[in-house]
PDB file of C-alpha atoms in Angstrom:
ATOM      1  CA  UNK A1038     -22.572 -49.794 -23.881  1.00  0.00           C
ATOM      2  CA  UNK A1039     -25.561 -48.464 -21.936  1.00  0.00           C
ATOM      3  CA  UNK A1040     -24.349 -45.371 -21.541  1.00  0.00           C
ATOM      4  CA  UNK A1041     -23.312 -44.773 -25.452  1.00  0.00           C
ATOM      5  CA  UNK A1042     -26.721 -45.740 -26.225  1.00  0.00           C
ATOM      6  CA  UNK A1043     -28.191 -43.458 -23.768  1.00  0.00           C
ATOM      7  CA  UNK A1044     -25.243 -40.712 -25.046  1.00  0.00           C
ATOM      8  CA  UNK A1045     -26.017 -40.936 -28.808  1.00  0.00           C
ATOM      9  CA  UNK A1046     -29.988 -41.686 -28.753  1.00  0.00           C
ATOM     10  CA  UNK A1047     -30.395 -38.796 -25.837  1.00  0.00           C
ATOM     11  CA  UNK A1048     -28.363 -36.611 -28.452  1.00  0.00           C
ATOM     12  CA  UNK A1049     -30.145 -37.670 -31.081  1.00  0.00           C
ATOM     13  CA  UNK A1050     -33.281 -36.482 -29.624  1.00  0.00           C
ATOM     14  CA  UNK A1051     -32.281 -33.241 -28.557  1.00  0.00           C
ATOM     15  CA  UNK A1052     -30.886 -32.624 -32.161  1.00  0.00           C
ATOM     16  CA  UNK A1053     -33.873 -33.706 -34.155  1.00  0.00           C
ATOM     17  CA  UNK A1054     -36.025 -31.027 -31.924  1.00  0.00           C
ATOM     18  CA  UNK A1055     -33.020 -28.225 -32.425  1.00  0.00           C
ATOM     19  CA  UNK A1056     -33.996 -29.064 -35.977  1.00  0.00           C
ATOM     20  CA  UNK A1057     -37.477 -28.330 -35.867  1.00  0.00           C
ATOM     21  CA  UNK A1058     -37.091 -24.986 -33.281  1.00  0.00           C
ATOM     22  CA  UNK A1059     -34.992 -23.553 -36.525  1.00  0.00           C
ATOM     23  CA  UNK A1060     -36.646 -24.992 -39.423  1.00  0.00           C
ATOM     24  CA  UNK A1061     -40.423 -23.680 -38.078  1.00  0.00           C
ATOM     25  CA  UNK A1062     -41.814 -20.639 -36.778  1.00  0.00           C
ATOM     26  CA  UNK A1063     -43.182 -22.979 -33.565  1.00  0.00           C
ATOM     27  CA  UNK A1064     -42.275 -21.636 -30.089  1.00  0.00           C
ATOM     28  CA  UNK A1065     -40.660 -23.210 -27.615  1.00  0.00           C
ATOM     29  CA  UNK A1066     -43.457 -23.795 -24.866  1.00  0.00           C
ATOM     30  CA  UNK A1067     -45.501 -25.220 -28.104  1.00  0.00           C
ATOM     31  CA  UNK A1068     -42.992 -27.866 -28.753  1.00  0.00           C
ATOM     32  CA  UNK A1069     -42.096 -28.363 -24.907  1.00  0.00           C
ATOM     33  CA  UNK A1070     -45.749 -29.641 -25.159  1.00  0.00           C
ATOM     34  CA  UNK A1071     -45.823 -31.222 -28.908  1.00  0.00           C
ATOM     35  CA  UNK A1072     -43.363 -33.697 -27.098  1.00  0.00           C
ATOM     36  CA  UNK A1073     -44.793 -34.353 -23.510  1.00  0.00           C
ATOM     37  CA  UNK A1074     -47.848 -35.632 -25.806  1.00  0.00           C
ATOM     38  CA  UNK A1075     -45.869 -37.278 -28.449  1.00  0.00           C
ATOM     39  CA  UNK A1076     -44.644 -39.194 -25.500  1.00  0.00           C
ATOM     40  CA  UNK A1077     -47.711 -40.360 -24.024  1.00  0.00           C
ATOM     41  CA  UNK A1078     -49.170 -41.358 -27.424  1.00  0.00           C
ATOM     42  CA  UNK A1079     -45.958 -43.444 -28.405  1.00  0.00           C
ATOM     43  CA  UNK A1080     -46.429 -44.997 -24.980  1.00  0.00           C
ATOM     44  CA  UNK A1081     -50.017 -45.511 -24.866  1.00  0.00           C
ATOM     45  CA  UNK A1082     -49.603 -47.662 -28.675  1.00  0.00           C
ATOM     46  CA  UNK A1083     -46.755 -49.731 -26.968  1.00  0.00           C
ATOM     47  CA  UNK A1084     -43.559 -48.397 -28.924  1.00  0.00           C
ATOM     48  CA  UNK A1085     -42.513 -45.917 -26.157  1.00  0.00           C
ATOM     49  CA  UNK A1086     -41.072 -48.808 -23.751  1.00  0.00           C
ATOM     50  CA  UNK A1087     -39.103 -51.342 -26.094  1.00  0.00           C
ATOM     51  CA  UNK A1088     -37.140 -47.882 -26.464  1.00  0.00           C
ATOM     52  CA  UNK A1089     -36.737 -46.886 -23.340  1.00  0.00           C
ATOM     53  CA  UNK A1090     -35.417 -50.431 -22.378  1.00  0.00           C
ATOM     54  CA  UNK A1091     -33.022 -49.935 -25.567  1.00  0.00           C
ATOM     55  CA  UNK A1092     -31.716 -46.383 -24.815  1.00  0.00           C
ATOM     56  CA  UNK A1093     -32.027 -46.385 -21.108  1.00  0.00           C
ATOM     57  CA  UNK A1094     -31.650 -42.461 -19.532  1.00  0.00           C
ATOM     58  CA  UNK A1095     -31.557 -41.084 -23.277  1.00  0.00           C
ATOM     59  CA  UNK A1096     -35.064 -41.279 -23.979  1.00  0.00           C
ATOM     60  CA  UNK A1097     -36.674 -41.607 -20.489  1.00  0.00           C
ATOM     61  CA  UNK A1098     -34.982 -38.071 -19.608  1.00  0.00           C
ATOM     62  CA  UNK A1099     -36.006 -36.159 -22.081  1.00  0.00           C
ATOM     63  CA  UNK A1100     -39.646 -34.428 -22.294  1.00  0.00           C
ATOM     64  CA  UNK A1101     -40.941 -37.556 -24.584  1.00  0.00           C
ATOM     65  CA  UNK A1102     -39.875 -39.620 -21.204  1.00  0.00           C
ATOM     66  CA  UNK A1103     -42.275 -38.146 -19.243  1.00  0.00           C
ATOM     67  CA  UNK A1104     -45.071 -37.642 -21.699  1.00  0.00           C
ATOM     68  CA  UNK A1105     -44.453 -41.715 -21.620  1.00  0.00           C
ATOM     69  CA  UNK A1106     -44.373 -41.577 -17.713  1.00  0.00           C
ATOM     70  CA  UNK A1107     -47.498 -39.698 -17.162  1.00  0.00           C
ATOM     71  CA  UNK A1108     -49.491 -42.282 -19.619  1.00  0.00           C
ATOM     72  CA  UNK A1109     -48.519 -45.149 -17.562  1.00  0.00           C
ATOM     73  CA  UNK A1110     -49.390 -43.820 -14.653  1.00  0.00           C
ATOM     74  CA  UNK A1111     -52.775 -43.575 -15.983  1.00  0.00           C
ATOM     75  CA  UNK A1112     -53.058 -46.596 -17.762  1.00  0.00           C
ATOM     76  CA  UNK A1113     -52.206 -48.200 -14.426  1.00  0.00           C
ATOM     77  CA  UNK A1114     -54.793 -46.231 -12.168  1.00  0.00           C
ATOM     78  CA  UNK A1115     -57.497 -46.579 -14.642  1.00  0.00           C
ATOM     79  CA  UNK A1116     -56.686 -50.758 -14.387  1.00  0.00           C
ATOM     80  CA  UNK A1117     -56.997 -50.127 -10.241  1.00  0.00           C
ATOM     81  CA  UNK A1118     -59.930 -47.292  -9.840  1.00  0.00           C
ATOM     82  CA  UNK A1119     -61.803 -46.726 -12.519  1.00  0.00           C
ATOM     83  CA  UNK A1120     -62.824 -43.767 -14.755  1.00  0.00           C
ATOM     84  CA  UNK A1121     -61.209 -41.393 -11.278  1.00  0.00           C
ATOM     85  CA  UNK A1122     -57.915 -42.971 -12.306  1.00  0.00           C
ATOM     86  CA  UNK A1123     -57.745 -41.314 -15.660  1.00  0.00           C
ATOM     87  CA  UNK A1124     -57.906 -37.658 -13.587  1.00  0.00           C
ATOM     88  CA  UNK A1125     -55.325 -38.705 -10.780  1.00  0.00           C
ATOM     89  CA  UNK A1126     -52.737 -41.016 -12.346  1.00  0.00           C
ATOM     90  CA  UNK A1127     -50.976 -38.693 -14.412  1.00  0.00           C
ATOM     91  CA  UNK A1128     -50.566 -36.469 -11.313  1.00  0.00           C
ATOM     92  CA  UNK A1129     -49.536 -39.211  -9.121  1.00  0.00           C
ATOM     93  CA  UNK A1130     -47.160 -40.725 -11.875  1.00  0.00           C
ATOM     94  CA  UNK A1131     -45.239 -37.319 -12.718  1.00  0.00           C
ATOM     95  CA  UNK A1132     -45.365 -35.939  -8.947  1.00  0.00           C
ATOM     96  CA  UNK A1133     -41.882 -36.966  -7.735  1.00  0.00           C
ATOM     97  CA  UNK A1134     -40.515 -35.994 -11.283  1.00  0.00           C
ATOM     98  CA  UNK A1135     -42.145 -32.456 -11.068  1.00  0.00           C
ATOM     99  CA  UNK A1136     -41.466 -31.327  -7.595  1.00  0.00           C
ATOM    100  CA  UNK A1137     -37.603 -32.225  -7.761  1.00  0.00           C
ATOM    101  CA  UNK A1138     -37.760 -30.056 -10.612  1.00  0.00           C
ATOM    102  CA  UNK A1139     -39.263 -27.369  -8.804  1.00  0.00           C
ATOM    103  CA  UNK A1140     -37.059 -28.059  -5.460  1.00  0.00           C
ATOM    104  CA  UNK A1141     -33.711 -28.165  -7.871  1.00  0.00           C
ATOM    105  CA  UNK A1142     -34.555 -24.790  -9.475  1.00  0.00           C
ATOM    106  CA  UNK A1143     -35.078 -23.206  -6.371  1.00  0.00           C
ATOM    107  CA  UNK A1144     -32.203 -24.240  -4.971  1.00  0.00           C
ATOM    108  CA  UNK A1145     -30.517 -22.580  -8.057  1.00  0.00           C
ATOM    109  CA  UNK A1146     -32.276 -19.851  -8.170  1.00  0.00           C
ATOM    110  CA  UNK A1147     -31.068 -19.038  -4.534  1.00  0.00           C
ATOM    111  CA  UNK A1148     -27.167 -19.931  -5.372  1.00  0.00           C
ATOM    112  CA  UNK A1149     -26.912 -18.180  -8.590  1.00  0.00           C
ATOM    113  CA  UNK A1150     -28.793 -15.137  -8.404  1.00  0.00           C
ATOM    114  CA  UNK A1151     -30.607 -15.151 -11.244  1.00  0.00           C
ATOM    115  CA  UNK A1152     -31.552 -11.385 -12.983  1.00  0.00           C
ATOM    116  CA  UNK A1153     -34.285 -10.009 -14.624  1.00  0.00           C
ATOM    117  CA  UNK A1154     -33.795  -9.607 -18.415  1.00  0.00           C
TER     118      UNK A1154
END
């Protein structure tokens, strides 16, 4: 059952944001961000988690997931250091998230051969 709740919600998500890419004139890289910080603010109010416990990989993968992840990280380094934590926890939280990304694409980059458009 996880996975068909991680299936359908992950889907879910992915189709309500295909929605609004054709239904507004917004661009991509503006709604990559409208969603990293749509994330955080769901997670710093406290609704973020209860649905990430209910939908598991489907709405901790996508770009709302780590919106959420980043504002944990800070509410937890703020708790531990202060004022400093609100600069470095979101770097610290999204760190391992970020450089498999950039490790991953690399690596594809090298295999596939990508070309210039």
């Amino acid at each position: 059952m996880d996975y068909f709740n991680a299936f359908w919600i992950g889907g879910l998500i992915c189709a309500l944001v295909q929605i609004l890419m054709e239904k507004t004139k917004m661009m991509p890289g503006r709604i990559m961000v409208l969603l990293v910080c749509l994330g955080a603010v769901l997670g710093f109010v406290g609704v973020y988690q209860p649905f990430v416990e209910m939908a598991g990989a489907g709405a901790s993968v996508p770009l709302l997931g780590f919106g959420n992840v980043l504002m944990k990280g800070v509410k937890e380094a703020v708790d531990e250091q202060g004022l400093m934590g609100l600069f470095a926890g979101g770097f610290k939280a999204g760190a391992v998230g970020t450089a498999a990304a950039l490790i991953f694409g690399y690596l594809a980059s090298l295999i596939f051969n990508p070309k210039m458009k």
